[in-house]
Amino acid sequence: MNKPESIPQREQSTSRIPSADELGFDPNELRAKYNFERDRRLRADGEAQYQDTDGDLYHYNDDPHITERIVREPITGEIEVAILGGGFGGLYMAARLQEAGIDNFRIIERAGDFGGTWYWNRYPGAQCDVESYIYLPLLEETGYMPKEKYSFGPEIFEHAQRVGRHYDLYPRSLFQTRVSEMRWDDDDSRWTVTTDRGDVLRAQHVIVSSGSLNRPKLPGLPGLRDFKGHTFHTSRWDYDYTGGSPAGDLDKLANKRVGIIGTGATGIQCIPHLGKAAGELIVFQRTPSSIDLRRNTPTDPEWYAAQRPGWQIDRNDNFTRMLMGLDVEEDLVNDGWTEIFKSLGDLMDGTGNSDLTDEELQLLGEIVDFKRDNRIRARVDSTVTDPQTAEALKHWYRPWCKRPTFNDEYLPTFNRPNVRLVDTAGKGVERVTGKGVVVDGVEYELDCLIFATGFEVSRATYTHQADLEIIGRDGVRLGDHWANGMRTYQGLMSHGFPNCYHMGFTQTGYTPNFTYMLENQSRHLAAMLADVKARGLQAIEPTAQAEADWLALVSAPNAMTDYLANCTPGYYNAEGQAKSNSDGFLQGHYPDGGLRFYEMLAEWRASGDYAGMTTR
Ligand code: NDP
C-alpha cells in the first residue's frame, strides 16, 4: 500500500512540506488517532450488519405520502421508451428525449408523484447540500429562481412537479406503479415491461433511473422487531405521529421520549427539529459527521436575472472543474465544497512547488484535510458547552470518508437541556428491546425510535434496490449477471441486455452533484437513442469484451483507492471491506472523473461507430 507512514521532517525534505512546528499540529499524531478511530469501528460483518426493509419489515418501506390510491385499468401497448423512475433522472430523460424528437415514452414510478429522493425524504429540515443553482434541474427551461442558495426539500419537490408540468409529463406517467419485471424478447427486439397494476408495455428501449440511495436499510439489531413504541425510517417520515411539517414544529412530540439512531447527512438535518420539539431527545451516535457552516443566503433576483443563457450548465461545469482540481477563471459557486479543493491548490502555490512527487502531494493533501478537520473540530468546542459532549461530537476521519455536511443548527441542539447524546464509542447500538434501546448494557426507554440509518448501496444488490427483475437475452437475470458486482460498458449498458440503460452511479463518472451526472447522462442517452432511430436500428448492445475492458478500467487502483482503504467504515468504502476497487459507493467509477467521463462519451458519440457495441 502506498500510504505515507510519516511526515518528512524539514531536514529530510527541505521546505516542500510544512513541519509540525509550522503547522501547529503533528500530522503523525492525527494520523494515528484517525487509524485508531477507524480500527475500533471495523467489523467482520461489513455491509451484512444491515438488514433490508423486506418481509415483516416492509412497513419501513411503505409510502406514507399517498393519501389516495389511484384506481385505473391496466395499460397495454407499444412505446419507444419506458423510463423507470420519476426522480431527477427520469425527468431529465423525458425532457431530453422530447428535445431529441422522441415523444412516445412513459415514465413508470412507484411513488405518487415526481421528485424521487425529494418525494420520499420529507423529514423536517431536509435540504440539499449542493448549491440550488446547479442542483435544481432545468432552471433555465422552466424559468424558475430558487429562493435560496441551498434549497429545502419542499421547494425541490415542488420544482420536480414544475418540471413535470412544464414538459407535460403527468399524462404520460404511471404513478403508484411498480415495475415488477422487464423481459427482453430477442425475436422482435422489444422489452416486455410488466407492472404490479397489470400493465403490459412493449418498449424498444428501457431506461432505469431508480435512484442510487432509495431503499431504506436498518441496522441488524437484535430485538428490533420487539419494540412496542412507534418507529419509522427518516425517508418515510410519519407526520401523523410527530405533527408538524418539513418546516418543523413537530408539536405532537412535546411529551414524548424520542430516540434517533444515525448521525449522517440525514440525521444532522432532522435532529435540530426533534431537539426543538421533543419532550426528551436521545441521539444514539456511532460516528459523528463532520459539520461545516451552511451559510445559506437568499437569492438576489437582480443577480439571477442577469445570468446569460447557458449559465446553468456553465456553472455546473465550473463547479465540477473546481472539484477536479482543474483551472477555472473564477470559482462561481464558491462554497464549502469548492473550498475543500481550493485549499490544496493554495497550499501548493504557497510553497511554490510545481514539481512535487506523488508522495509529497499525498502528504500535502493530508495536511490540507487535517487543517480543515481541525477547524471543524474547533467549531464543535466553541459551540457545544458540555466538554464531554463536544469531544464525542468531533469527527476523526478525512473529508471524503463520509459525505461532508454543512449545518448551522445541529451542534447548538446539544446545548438544549432536553437533548442528550449517547455516544457508543464507535460500537453502535447494542440491541433494541420492547421499551427502548440498549447501549453498553444501559436501557434507554423511548416512546418513539427513528432510524436515520441510510439506504442500501451494495453494488451487488442493484435489482433488489430497484425492486425489479430485469431478464435479458437467453433468460439471464441482471441480478445474476451482476452477482459479483456491476458489469457495464461505459457504466450505462450491459452485455446480454440490449437497449437497456442505467442512469446514476453505475460505473460512470463520479461528481458530488447528482444533477450534473443525470443531466449529462440524459443528454448522452437522448442523443444516442435519436441516432439509433435515425439509422433505423433495432437494437444496440455492448460486446462481452467491451464490458470486460470497462470493468478492468473502473476497477483498477486509482487516486482514491488508498484513501478509502484508510477511511473509517461507511458506505463509501463498503463498510471498510471493499474486496475490489469497484466495491463501495465511491469506487468503481471512470478513473479520470466526472467531467472527463462525459467528454469521453461525447467523443464516442461523435465518432459514430458505436465502438464496443454490436448494432442490428
Ligand atoms: P448514512 O448511511 O450516511 O448514515 C447512516 C447513519 O446511521 C450513520 O451515522 C451510521 O453510523 C448510523 N448507524 C448505522 N448503524 C448504526 C448502529 N447500529 N448504531 C448506531 N448508529 C448506526 O445515511 P443518511 O441517510 O444520513 O445519508 C445517506 C446519503 O444521502 C448521504 O450520504 C447523502 O449522499 C444523501 N443525503 C444528501 C443530503 C443532501 O444534503 N444532499 C441530505 C441527506 C442525505 P456510522 O457512520 O458509524 O456508519
XYZ file of C-alpha atoms and ligand atoms in Angstrom:
664
model
C 0.000 0.000 0.000
C 1.283 3.387 -0.985
C 0.400 5.035 2.328
C 2.777 7.631 3.717
C 3.927 6.402 7.111
C 5.303 9.644 8.400
C 5.627 13.292 7.582
C 9.141 14.091 6.389
C 10.921 16.482 8.701
C 12.417 19.740 7.487
C 15.964 18.444 7.177
C 14.785 15.464 5.087
C 12.715 17.339 2.576
C 13.860 20.937 2.571
C 10.876 23.298 2.695
C 8.461 21.437 0.456
C 6.277 20.058 3.243
C 5.496 22.258 6.258
C 6.855 20.896 9.544
C 4.751 20.133 12.630
C 6.054 23.353 14.198
C 4.984 25.409 11.226
C 1.609 23.705 11.122
C 0.912 23.972 14.833
C -0.140 20.306 14.963
C 1.542 16.985 14.445
C 0.176 15.143 11.402
C 1.652 11.870 12.645
C -0.347 12.094 15.846
C -3.503 12.928 13.968
C -2.996 10.067 11.544
C -2.555 7.679 14.449
C -5.766 8.984 16.038
C -7.671 8.558 12.748
C -6.382 4.999 12.418
C -7.364 4.199 15.990
C -10.899 5.501 15.435
C -11.196 3.568 12.175
C -9.936 0.325 13.686
C -12.415 0.347 16.521
C -15.267 0.708 14.032
C -14.207 -2.046 11.635
C -16.415 -5.095 11.979
C -16.299 -8.506 10.370
C -19.860 -8.430 9.040
C -19.290 -5.233 6.983
C -22.312 -4.455 4.822
C -24.075 -7.567 6.185
C -24.578 -5.752 9.503
C -27.630 -4.103 7.922
C -30.980 -5.639 7.148
C -33.353 -4.961 4.307
C -36.763 -3.470 4.801
C -38.302 -6.662 3.421
C -40.879 -9.151 4.654
C -42.280 -8.212 8.043
C -40.125 -5.051 7.986
C -41.625 -3.834 4.705
C -43.731 -1.282 6.560
C -40.494 0.757 6.920
C -40.612 0.974 3.124
C -44.291 1.839 2.661
C -45.272 5.174 1.167
C -46.691 7.415 3.914
C -47.329 10.260 1.449
C -50.071 8.664 -0.629
C -53.415 9.961 0.544
C -55.481 8.334 -2.155
C -54.718 5.203 -4.093
C -55.068 5.723 -7.826
C -57.654 3.396 -9.332
C -57.149 2.677 -13.023
C -57.393 -0.022 -15.652
C -54.219 -1.832 -16.747
C -52.483 -0.355 -19.773
C -51.095 -2.267 -22.724
C -49.405 -1.151 -25.915
C -46.201 -0.348 -27.787
C -43.923 2.509 -26.784
C -40.472 3.590 -27.834
C -39.033 4.145 -24.378
C -40.015 3.089 -20.859
C -38.406 5.248 -18.177
C -38.305 3.680 -14.746
C -38.321 6.337 -12.081
C -39.715 9.863 -11.915
C -36.882 11.425 -9.948
C -34.422 13.888 -11.420
C -33.016 11.232 -13.767
C -36.413 10.316 -15.189
C -37.416 13.974 -15.535
C -34.209 14.901 -17.301
C -34.519 11.887 -19.547
C -38.080 12.754 -20.548
C -37.120 16.376 -21.244
C -34.114 15.490 -23.344
C -35.964 12.751 -25.259
C -38.629 15.256 -26.266
C -35.976 17.699 -27.415
C -34.453 14.869 -29.464
C -37.814 14.223 -31.110
C -38.779 11.099 -29.187
C -42.234 11.549 -27.698
C -43.563 8.052 -27.392
C -42.389 7.241 -23.890
C -43.822 6.560 -20.474
C -42.454 7.203 -17.011
C -43.305 4.491 -14.500
C -42.940 5.490 -10.859
C -43.689 3.664 -7.658
C -44.294 6.900 -5.745
C -47.360 9.089 -6.023
C -45.580 11.943 -7.826
C -42.325 13.115 -9.367
C -39.337 14.047 -7.233
C -37.547 10.779 -6.429
C -35.476 11.243 -3.308
C -37.296 14.546 -2.639
C -40.645 12.805 -2.853
C -39.593 10.266 -0.245
C -37.348 12.297 2.038
C -39.710 14.789 3.604
C -38.161 14.693 7.046
C -38.035 18.038 8.841
C -35.022 20.085 7.809
C -34.366 18.143 4.587
C -32.168 20.356 2.465
C -29.806 19.937 -0.424
C -26.176 20.464 0.467
C -25.267 21.355 -3.133
C -25.981 24.875 -4.349
C -29.542 25.151 -5.700
C -28.449 26.980 -8.865
C -26.555 23.918 -10.004
C -28.644 21.273 -8.239
C -32.221 22.050 -9.276
C -32.728 20.656 -12.759
C -33.793 22.609 -15.811
C -33.902 26.040 -14.175
C -33.421 27.919 -17.416
C -36.009 25.833 -19.242
C -38.638 26.320 -16.536
C -37.685 29.925 -15.725
C -37.620 29.225 -12.008
C -35.484 31.107 -9.498
C -34.611 29.142 -6.351
C -35.391 31.054 -3.165
C -32.025 30.429 -1.533
C -28.500 29.292 -2.292
C -29.330 25.949 -0.616
C -32.913 24.826 -1.153
C -35.019 22.972 1.362
C -36.810 19.745 0.476
C -40.334 21.116 -0.179
C -39.041 23.646 -2.712
C -37.093 20.936 -4.520
C -40.093 18.596 -4.534
C -42.280 21.391 -5.913
C -39.704 22.086 -8.571
C -39.791 18.450 -9.688
C -43.548 18.829 -10.105
C -42.963 22.067 -12.036
C -40.667 20.216 -14.448
C -43.346 17.526 -14.814
C -45.942 20.149 -15.748
C -43.585 22.137 -17.963
C -42.856 19.106 -20.140
C -46.438 17.819 -19.896
C -45.228 14.607 -18.320
C -48.139 13.889 -15.979
C -50.381 12.376 -18.691
C -47.503 10.142 -19.773
C -46.650 8.857 -16.308
C -47.912 5.893 -14.351
C -47.662 6.715 -10.645
C -48.140 4.344 -7.734
C -46.988 1.678 -10.130
C -44.096 -0.682 -9.575
C -42.395 -2.381 -12.492
C -42.191 -5.982 -11.442
C -40.352 -7.380 -14.440
C -38.700 -6.354 -17.672
C -38.039 -9.199 -20.098
C -36.132 -8.950 -23.373
C -37.563 -10.636 -26.440
C -34.737 -11.190 -28.896
C -37.010 -12.143 -31.786
C -38.587 -8.740 -32.166
C -36.058 -6.709 -30.161
C -38.509 -5.431 -27.597
C -38.724 -5.372 -23.828
C -41.916 -6.527 -22.172
C -42.448 -4.359 -19.125
C -44.970 -5.659 -16.609
C -46.165 -3.854 -13.511
C -47.996 -4.598 -10.300
C -51.047 -2.867 -11.834
C -51.328 -5.476 -14.578
C -49.834 -3.177 -17.242
C -48.017 -4.884 -20.097
C -45.983 -2.499 -22.246
C -43.770 -3.395 -25.167
C -40.854 -0.972 -25.324
C -37.901 -0.763 -27.687
C -35.749 0.863 -25.030
C -35.844 0.799 -21.232
C -34.051 3.354 -19.088
C -33.648 2.527 -15.418
C -33.275 5.581 -13.197
C -34.348 4.071 -9.937
C -32.029 6.107 -7.735
C -28.746 5.377 -6.041
C -29.994 5.802 -2.479
C -33.628 4.823 -2.497
C -34.238 1.702 -0.457
C -34.147 2.289 3.309
C -31.983 -0.018 5.338
C -31.972 -0.803 9.053
C -29.238 -1.979 11.363
C -29.496 -5.719 12.000
C -30.053 -5.188 15.708
C -31.284 -7.974 17.959
C -34.762 -7.204 19.279
C -35.596 -4.682 16.541
C -38.969 -6.324 15.962
C -39.790 -6.311 19.688
C -40.006 -2.556 20.095
C -43.536 -1.646 21.237
C -43.273 2.099 20.726
C -43.668 3.977 17.461
C -40.952 3.643 14.848
C -40.140 4.728 11.285
C -37.272 5.479 8.910
C -36.410 9.110 8.121
C -37.165 8.613 4.419
C -40.744 7.725 5.360
C -41.354 10.426 7.987
C -44.593 9.946 9.912
C -46.118 13.407 10.428
C -49.326 11.821 11.706
C -47.302 10.788 14.720
C -44.918 13.736 15.107
C -47.199 16.542 13.984
C -45.718 19.492 12.104
C -44.326 19.558 8.588
C -40.972 19.529 6.770
C -40.533 23.060 8.119
C -40.603 21.673 11.672
C -42.969 22.413 14.564
C -43.380 18.743 15.456
C -45.976 19.628 18.062
C -47.157 16.108 18.853
C -43.743 15.196 20.276
C -43.940 17.603 23.210
C -44.449 14.857 25.785
C -42.575 12.118 24.038
C -39.220 10.478 24.642
C -37.735 10.216 21.175
C -34.634 8.295 20.177
C -32.838 8.560 16.867
C -30.178 6.212 15.509
C -27.922 7.710 12.863
C -25.948 10.931 12.644
C -25.151 11.031 8.917
C -26.242 13.691 6.399
C -29.907 12.966 7.178
C -29.646 12.721 10.960
C -27.907 16.067 11.325
C -30.670 17.830 9.378
C -33.672 16.467 11.298
C -32.136 16.329 14.789
C -32.391 20.130 15.332
C -36.155 19.906 14.738
C -36.524 16.906 17.018
C -34.499 18.726 19.669
C -36.805 21.739 19.498
C -39.982 19.686 19.709
C -39.455 16.505 21.712
C -40.040 16.279 25.436
C -36.775 14.373 25.505
C -34.440 13.515 22.631
C -31.708 10.904 22.773
C -29.289 10.810 19.860
C -27.516 7.461 19.537
C -24.233 8.075 17.780
C -21.761 5.629 16.323
C -19.683 8.013 14.199
C -20.033 11.794 14.248
C -20.413 13.691 10.989
C -18.037 16.495 10.088
C -20.190 19.601 10.136
C -19.096 22.798 8.489
C -21.042 26.059 8.389
C -24.002 26.247 5.987
C -24.081 29.992 5.398
C -27.307 29.959 3.406
C -28.364 33.188 1.689
C -31.480 34.321 -0.180
C -31.175 34.589 -3.945
C -30.580 38.085 -5.255
C -33.205 38.463 -8.044
C -31.100 41.020 -9.925
C -28.082 38.773 -9.972
C -30.228 35.856 -11.051
C -31.919 37.809 -13.853
C -28.533 38.913 -15.163
C -27.374 35.353 -15.867
C -26.736 34.697 -19.554
C -28.360 31.828 -21.499
C -26.487 28.597 -20.874
C -25.414 29.770 -17.438
C -26.646 26.719 -15.542
C -24.555 24.244 -17.484
C -21.558 26.608 -17.385
C -21.881 26.959 -13.631
C -22.149 23.220 -13.210
C -19.080 22.651 -15.378
C -17.229 25.288 -13.371
C -18.126 23.507 -10.106
C -17.085 20.147 -11.479
C -13.809 21.556 -12.799
C -13.103 23.011 -9.352
C -13.717 19.631 -7.771
C -11.331 18.000 -10.201
C -8.593 20.496 -9.457
C -8.735 21.954 -13.000
C -8.146 25.609 -13.760
C -11.098 27.980 -13.743
C -11.132 31.736 -14.178
C -13.414 32.194 -11.207
C -14.858 29.902 -8.550
C -18.506 30.630 -9.346
C -20.129 28.525 -6.624
C -17.546 29.438 -4.032
C -18.770 27.369 -1.082
C -17.722 24.670 1.345
C -17.325 22.105 -1.444
C -15.062 24.166 -3.655
C -13.138 25.308 -0.598
C -12.082 21.714 0.078
C -10.397 21.639 -3.322
C -9.110 25.187 -3.387
C -7.150 24.632 -0.215
C -4.845 22.081 -1.791
C -4.102 24.390 -4.706
C -3.482 27.287 -2.341
C -1.094 25.277 -0.222
C 0.846 24.116 -3.259
C 1.037 27.615 -4.650
C 2.053 28.866 -1.236
C 5.055 26.579 -1.142
C 5.939 27.446 -4.708
C 6.308 23.794 -5.581
C 5.319 22.691 -9.030
C 7.488 19.555 -9.049
C 6.120 17.662 -6.081
C 6.448 13.898 -6.065
C 3.312 11.767 -5.711
C 4.188 11.044 -2.112
C 4.678 14.726 -1.319
C 1.387 15.517 -2.993
C -0.338 12.909 -0.839
C 1.234 14.363 2.276
C 0.167 17.875 1.336
C -3.330 16.630 0.606
C -3.452 15.017 4.006
C -2.243 18.212 5.696
C -4.916 20.236 3.911
C -7.538 17.764 5.152
C -6.164 17.879 8.686
C -6.307 21.680 8.707
C -9.915 21.653 7.619
C -10.758 18.928 10.129
C -9.081 20.911 12.934
C -11.122 23.972 12.056
C -14.338 21.922 12.131
C -13.418 20.337 15.460
C -12.623 23.764 16.918
C -16.124 24.846 15.935
C -17.524 21.968 17.985
C -15.568 23.212 21.030
C -16.737 26.768 20.589
C -20.385 25.759 20.074
C -21.132 22.871 22.425
C -20.946 23.852 26.082
C -20.539 20.436 27.725
C -16.897 19.411 27.101
C -17.598 15.671 27.153
C -20.393 16.008 24.601
C -18.226 18.296 22.489
C -15.406 15.772 22.483
C -17.776 12.998 21.395
C -19.119 15.126 18.525
C -15.714 15.531 16.876
C -15.067 13.542 13.750
C -11.765 11.750 13.198
C -11.595 10.875 9.524
C -10.740 12.649 6.279
C -13.363 14.629 4.328
C -14.142 12.027 1.661
C -14.608 9.123 4.070
C -18.210 10.199 4.584
C -20.381 12.815 2.942
C -19.160 16.178 4.288
C -22.086 18.019 5.858
C -22.969 21.683 6.388
C -25.431 22.777 9.049
C -25.735 25.703 11.455
C -28.333 24.284 13.870
C -27.112 20.776 14.624
C -24.331 21.460 17.125
C -26.254 24.032 19.222
C -29.015 21.424 19.608
C -26.789 19.623 22.115
C -26.890 22.652 24.428
C -30.606 22.112 24.986
C -31.498 20.597 28.347
C -33.888 18.061 26.758
C -31.290 16.674 24.335
C -28.786 14.022 25.191
C -26.025 12.453 23.129
C -25.386 8.777 23.789
C -22.061 8.103 22.154
C -21.465 4.414 21.546
C -17.681 4.740 21.196
C -17.817 3.505 17.615
C -19.625 0.304 18.525
C -23.190 1.296 17.688
C -26.397 0.471 19.439
C -26.270 -2.927 21.160
C -29.892 -4.027 20.825
C -33.483 -2.930 20.872
C -35.990 -4.071 23.493
C -39.743 -3.780 23.825
C -39.205 -0.499 25.681
C -36.246 1.144 24.001
C -32.604 0.912 23.054
C -29.646 -0.621 24.873
C -26.138 0.804 24.701
C -23.325 -0.621 26.776
C -25.784 -2.502 28.973
C -27.926 0.568 29.727
C -31.529 0.601 28.517
C -32.946 3.930 27.318
C -36.738 3.877 27.362
C -38.420 5.519 24.403
C -41.864 6.294 23.019
C -40.560 6.657 19.501
C -37.481 5.302 17.729
C -36.419 6.894 14.437
C -33.934 5.282 12.081
C -31.702 7.706 10.181
C -29.646 4.751 9.071
C -29.407 5.340 5.351
C -30.009 3.272 2.277
C -28.968 0.033 0.628
C -25.947 0.725 -1.520
C -24.202 -2.576 -2.068
C -23.247 -2.822 -5.727
C -24.290 -6.478 -5.765
C -27.899 -5.753 -4.869
C -28.866 -3.322 -7.620
C -32.006 -5.154 -8.729
C -33.083 -5.556 -5.109
C -32.640 -1.838 -4.533
C -34.627 -1.110 -7.659
C -37.140 -3.766 -6.577
C -37.487 -5.266 -10.029
C -36.275 -8.162 -12.113
C -34.507 -7.444 -15.401
C -34.318 -10.516 -17.626
C -32.101 -10.170 -20.662
C -31.218 -12.343 -23.624
C -31.443 -16.126 -23.037
C -33.348 -15.563 -19.791
C -30.296 -14.235 -17.923
C -31.224 -12.142 -14.882
C -29.335 -8.921 -14.295
C -29.120 -9.841 -10.611
C -27.181 -12.982 -11.618
C -25.061 -11.201 -14.227
C -24.073 -8.718 -11.521
C -23.949 -11.231 -8.651
C -20.287 -10.403 -8.024
C -20.684 -6.697 -8.670
C -21.759 -4.499 -11.544
C -20.588 -5.255 -15.053
C -21.224 -2.495 -17.549
C -19.883 -0.817 -20.619
C -19.500 2.928 -20.116
C -21.484 2.486 -16.909
C -24.699 2.580 -18.873
C -25.326 -0.805 -20.504
C -24.544 -4.480 -20.005
C -23.765 -7.337 -22.361
C -26.820 -9.558 -22.785
C -29.207 -6.687 -22.022
C -29.731 -4.854 -25.320
C -31.449 -1.459 -25.346
C -31.396 -1.325 -21.534
C -29.698 1.716 -19.984
C -28.897 2.542 -16.387
C -28.634 6.048 -15.000
C -26.763 7.004 -11.872
C -23.610 5.744 -10.193
C -23.312 2.599 -12.246
C -19.591 2.683 -13.069
C -19.994 6.116 -14.621
C -18.134 9.334 -13.727
C -18.366 10.497 -10.132
C -19.233 14.008 -9.018
C -20.888 15.048 -5.727
C -23.608 16.871 -7.670
C -26.006 14.112 -8.761
C -27.795 16.584 -11.043
C -24.683 17.158 -13.122
C -24.395 13.427 -13.619
C -28.064 12.913 -14.527
C -28.139 15.919 -16.856
C -25.144 14.641 -18.789
C -26.321 11.046 -18.860
C -29.740 12.083 -20.164
C -28.175 14.226 -22.903
C -25.975 11.347 -23.966
C -28.747 8.757 -23.945
C -31.236 11.013 -25.742
C -28.702 11.776 -28.483
C -27.826 8.104 -28.807
C -31.455 6.943 -28.970
C -32.244 9.597 -31.570
C -29.308 8.329 -33.622
C -30.473 4.722 -33.240
C -33.868 5.819 -34.521
C -32.457 7.822 -37.410
C -30.389 4.848 -38.539
C -33.367 2.510 -38.227
C -31.508 0.244 -35.809
C -33.500 -2.236 -33.774
C -31.002 -2.976 -31.040
C -27.637 -1.968 -29.643
C -25.671 -3.947 -27.103
C -22.152 -3.839 -25.671
C -19.863 -6.705 -26.561
C -18.625 -9.010 -23.808
C -15.103 -7.779 -24.496
C -16.052 -4.095 -24.186
C -17.777 -4.838 -20.893
C -14.747 -6.747 -19.573
C -12.428 -3.916 -20.631
C -14.635 -1.335 -18.912
C -14.712 -3.387 -15.735
C -10.924 -3.576 -15.782
C -10.710 0.186 -16.314
C -13.026 1.157 -13.462
C -11.654 -1.498 -11.112
C -8.016 -0.513 -11.473
C -6.469 1.155 -8.416
C -6.854 4.916 -8.604
C -6.169 8.058 -6.598
C -8.935 7.188 -4.127
C -8.033 3.552 -3.516
C -5.618 4.018 -0.631
C -7.533 6.990 0.672
C -10.730 4.959 1.058
C -8.934 1.887 2.346
C -7.704 4.017 5.236
C -11.102 5.511 5.937
C -13.405 4.840 8.812
C -16.107 2.389 7.659
C -19.130 3.689 5.810
C -20.980 3.098 2.588
C -18.328 4.976 0.603
C -15.848 2.138 1.240
C -18.204 -0.852 1.558
C -18.035 -0.512 5.367
C -14.259 -0.854 5.225
C -14.444 -4.196 3.437
C -14.032 -3.370 -0.212
C -12.849 -6.582 -1.840
C -12.079 -4.990 -5.139
C -11.537 -1.496 -6.400
C -15.083 -1.412 -7.712
C -16.679 -2.065 -4.295
C -18.064 0.830 -2.278
C -20.036 3.835 -3.428
C -17.018 6.000 -4.245
C -15.161 3.297 -6.109
C -15.609 1.697 -9.498
C -16.022 4.951 -11.399
C -14.360 6.292 -14.506
C -10.806 6.963 -13.325
C -10.472 10.429 -14.866
C -13.526 11.820 -13.101
C -16.992 13.081 -13.970
C -16.111 15.905 -16.331
C -13.773 13.829 -18.478
C -16.227 10.917 -18.495
C -18.896 12.959 -20.265
C -16.359 14.445 -22.657
C -15.325 10.895 -23.477
C -18.962 9.905 -24.127
C -19.415 12.917 -26.418
C -16.292 11.945 -28.378
C -17.521 8.363 -28.586
C -20.872 9.551 -29.932
C -19.264 11.917 -32.407
C -17.180 9.112 -33.895
C -20.492 7.490 -34.839
C -19.151 3.942 -34.998
C -20.705 2.542 -31.808
C -17.302 1.295 -30.697
C -17.630 -1.567 -28.223
C -21.181 -2.347 -29.296
C -22.993 -4.556 -31.720
C -25.847 -2.979 -33.643
C -28.583 -4.505 -35.726
P -25.854 7.318 6.119
O -25.692 5.933 5.615
O -24.923 8.330 5.655
O -25.831 7.345 7.691
C -26.360 6.313 8.480
C -26.108 6.619 9.915
O -26.603 5.549 10.718
C -24.618 6.743 10.238
O -24.443 7.777 11.147
C -24.312 5.384 10.850
O -23.177 5.372 11.662
C -25.581 5.184 11.653
N -25.748 3.795 12.091
C -25.887 2.705 11.329
N -25.979 1.602 12.087
C -25.890 2.012 13.376
C -25.905 1.347 14.618
N -26.014 0.014 14.692
N -25.812 2.096 15.735
C -25.684 3.439 15.670
N -25.643 4.118 14.513
C -25.745 3.412 13.381
O -27.379 7.712 5.765
P -28.015 9.167 5.587
O -29.454 8.951 5.326
O -27.609 10.062 6.679
O -27.340 9.719 4.283
C -27.271 8.928 3.108
C -26.866 9.773 1.945
O -27.975 10.506 1.484
C -25.813 10.832 2.212
O -24.538 10.319 2.285
C -26.019 11.752 1.047
O -25.394 11.264 -0.101
C -27.524 11.693 0.891
N -28.077 12.859 1.583
C -27.848 14.053 0.989
C -28.294 15.175 1.570
C -28.005 16.428 0.881
O -27.887 17.430 1.528
N -27.875 16.444 -0.449
C -29.025 15.185 2.830
C -29.222 13.878 3.378
C -28.749 12.766 2.757
P -21.712 5.117 11.016
O -21.323 6.414 10.413
O -20.881 4.705 12.148
O -21.863 4.038 9.991
